[in-house]
mmCIF file of C-alpha atoms in Angstrom:
data_model
loop_
_atom_site.group_PDB
_atom_site.id
_atom_site.type_symbol
_atom_site.label_atom_id
_atom_site.label_comp_id
_atom_site.label_asym_id
_atom_site.label_seq_id
_atom_site.Cartn_x
_atom_site.Cartn_y
_atom_site.Cartn_z
ATOM 1 C CA MET A 14 11.948 -2.086 45.081
ATOM 2 C CA ASP A 15 13.953 -4.117 47.540
ATOM 3 C CA ARG A 16 17.217 -3.239 49.296
ATOM 4 C CA ASP A 17 19.424 -5.138 46.811
ATOM 5 C CA GLU A 18 17.810 -3.438 43.802
ATOM 6 C CA LEU A 19 18.356 -0.029 45.365
ATOM 7 C CA MET A 20 21.979 -0.935 46.164
ATOM 8 C CA GLN A 21 22.440 -1.794 42.476
ATOM 9 C CA ALA A 22 20.833 1.496 41.347
ATOM 10 C CA LEU A 23 23.257 3.380 43.630
ATOM 11 C CA ALA A 24 26.291 1.617 42.135
ATOM 12 C CA VAL A 25 27.269 4.575 39.938
ATOM 13 C CA LYS A 26 30.089 7.082 40.266
ATOM 14 C CA PRO A 27 29.118 10.062 42.491
ATOM 15 C CA ALA A 28 30.659 9.888 45.957
ATOM 16 C CA ILE A 29 27.305 10.726 47.544
ATOM 17 C CA ASN A 30 25.886 7.520 46.055
ATOM 18 C CA ALA A 31 28.617 5.526 47.796
ATOM 19 C CA GLN A 32 27.658 7.104 51.133
ATOM 20 C CA ALA A 33 23.965 6.368 50.565
ATOM 21 C CA ARG A 34 24.840 2.820 49.527
ATOM 22 C CA ALA A 35 26.877 2.322 52.708
ATOM 23 C CA ALA A 36 23.935 3.557 54.761
ATOM 24 C CA LEU A 37 21.661 1.100 53.003
ATOM 25 C CA ALA A 38 24.148 -1.739 53.554
ATOM 26 C CA ALA A 39 24.255 -0.841 57.259
ATOM 27 C CA GLY A 40 20.493 -1.363 57.484
ATOM 28 C CA ALA A 41 19.166 2.200 57.189
ATOM 29 C CA ALA A 42 15.445 2.539 56.520
ATOM 30 C CA PHE A 43 14.433 3.437 52.962
ATOM 31 C CA GLU A 44 11.336 4.039 50.890
ATOM 32 C CA ILE A 45 10.627 4.821 47.237
ATOM 33 C CA TRP A 46 7.280 6.440 46.529
ATOM 34 C CA PRO A 47 5.314 5.123 43.520
ATOM 35 C CA ARG A 48 4.167 8.516 42.189
ATOM 36 C CA LYS A 49 6.083 9.750 39.148
ATOM 37 C CA ILE A 50 6.945 13.459 39.108
ATOM 38 C CA PRO A 51 8.252 15.431 36.107
ATOM 39 C CA ALA A 52 11.944 16.241 36.558
ATOM 40 C CA VAL A 53 11.297 19.874 35.624
ATOM 41 C CA ARG A 54 9.039 20.242 38.678
ATOM 42 C CA LEU A 55 11.568 18.578 40.945
ATOM 43 C CA HIS A 56 14.305 20.789 39.520
ATOM 44 C CA HIS A 57 12.328 23.921 40.334
ATOM 45 C CA THR A 58 11.663 22.813 43.921
ATOM 46 C CA TYR A 59 15.101 21.446 44.729
ATOM 47 C CA SER A 60 17.082 24.264 43.119
ATOM 48 C CA ARG A 61 15.251 26.673 45.465
ATOM 49 C CA ARG A 62 15.923 24.402 48.443
ATOM 50 C CA LEU A 63 19.578 24.111 47.485
ATOM 51 C CA ARG A 64 19.969 27.907 47.291
ATOM 52 C CA ARG A 65 18.249 28.287 50.672
ATOM 53 C CA LEU A 66 20.528 25.721 52.336
ATOM 54 C CA GLN A 67 23.585 27.375 50.795
ATOM 55 C CA ASP A 68 22.412 30.745 52.138
ATOM 56 C CA LEU A 69 22.201 29.137 55.590
ATOM 57 C CA ASN A 70 25.744 27.723 55.204
ATOM 58 C CA ARG A 71 24.329 24.180 55.258
ATOM 59 C CA PRO A 72 25.065 22.989 51.700
ATOM 60 C CA PRO A 73 23.857 19.431 51.185
ATOM 61 C CA LEU A 74 26.156 16.734 49.819
ATOM 62 C CA GLY A 75 25.576 16.103 46.115
ATOM 63 C CA GLY A 76 23.015 18.898 45.843
ATOM 64 C CA GLU A 77 24.440 20.747 42.853
ATOM 65 C CA GLU A 78 24.960 17.564 40.836
ATOM 66 C CA ALA A 79 21.467 16.257 41.646
ATOM 67 C CA VAL A 80 19.831 19.558 40.630
ATOM 68 C CA ALA A 81 21.878 19.635 37.396
ATOM 69 C CA ASN A 82 20.817 16.057 36.599
ATOM 70 C CA MET A 83 17.165 16.973 37.181
ATOM 71 C CA ALA A 84 17.538 19.894 34.758
ATOM 72 C CA ALA A 85 19.115 17.576 32.184
ATOM 73 C CA SER A 86 16.188 15.157 32.580
ATOM 74 C CA GLY A 87 13.761 17.818 31.329
ATOM 75 C CA SER A 88 10.139 16.709 31.386
ATOM 76 C CA ARG A 89 10.911 13.022 31.941
ATOM 77 C CA ASP A 90 9.327 11.507 35.017
ATOM 78 C CA LEU A 91 11.335 10.572 38.086
ATOM 79 C CA LEU A 92 10.523 8.699 41.269
ATOM 80 C CA VAL A 93 11.444 10.096 44.664
ATOM 81 C CA GLY A 94 12.524 8.270 47.794
ATOM 82 C CA TYR A 95 14.871 8.378 50.727
ATOM 83 C CA ILE A 96 17.382 6.510 52.845
ATOM 84 C CA ASP A 97 17.284 7.571 56.488
ATOM 85 C CA ASP A 98 20.637 7.049 58.189
ATOM 86 C CA ARG A 99 20.279 9.832 60.773
ATOM 87 C CA GLU A 100 20.632 7.453 63.728
ATOM 88 C CA ARG A 101 23.984 6.126 62.535
ATOM 89 C CA SER A 102 25.644 8.844 60.448
ATOM 90 C CA GLY A 103 23.384 11.857 60.802
ATOM 91 C CA PHE A 104 22.457 11.906 57.110
ATOM 92 C CA PHE A 105 19.114 11.741 55.352
ATOM 93 C CA PHE A 106 19.545 10.923 51.668
ATOM 94 C CA GLN A 107 16.889 12.185 49.243
ATOM 95 C CA LEU A 108 16.849 10.030 46.109
ATOM 96 C CA PHE A 109 15.644 10.683 42.566
ATOM 97 C CA LEU A 110 15.344 7.590 40.386
ATOM 98 C CA SER A 111 14.544 6.711 36.807
ATOM 99 C CA PRO A 112 10.971 5.397 36.381
ATOM 100 C CA ASP A 113 12.271 1.873 35.722
ATOM 101 C CA LEU A 114 14.150 2.003 39.069
ATOM 102 C CA THR A 115 17.470 1.029 37.497
ATOM 103 C CA ARG A 116 19.345 4.303 37.984
ATOM 104 C CA VAL A 117 19.694 6.969 40.634
ATOM 105 C CA VAL A 118 19.529 10.271 38.749
ATOM 106 C CA GLY A 119 20.385 12.294 41.833
ATOM 107 C CA CYS A 120 21.106 11.874 45.511
ATOM 108 C CA ILE A 121 21.186 14.679 48.069
ATOM 109 C CA GLY A 122 22.670 14.097 51.516
ATOM 110 C CA LEU A 123 21.187 16.282 54.203
ATOM 111 C CA GLN A 124 22.625 16.440 57.679
ATOM 112 C CA ALA A 125 19.389 16.639 59.593
ATOM 113 C CA PRO A 126 18.507 16.274 63.247
ATOM 114 C CA LEU A 127 16.436 13.299 64.362
ATOM 115 C CA VAL A 128 12.777 14.122 64.727
#
């Protein structure tokens, strides 16, 4: 998947997608991993992470919507990737995409320190 294809996949409504798209347009690094993972597994993992971040008063951007979309995807496979814009905006965007790479099912913006 190239930068333009990912920009197109992010061209849907949620505000978090617009932020991730802006990061990508500004040259942020990105990667999409080729391994498909069932959405139900991702939902389990990320709903726990979301609760933990909320408990720490660090709720991620788009987290609730992304977790809800994973739940709605059931056992369908998703691909996982990221856009790393920590140097410019301080955000790391975790992406969940349809297997055909045409749609971002969920995007979570984490304000994370540089490592």
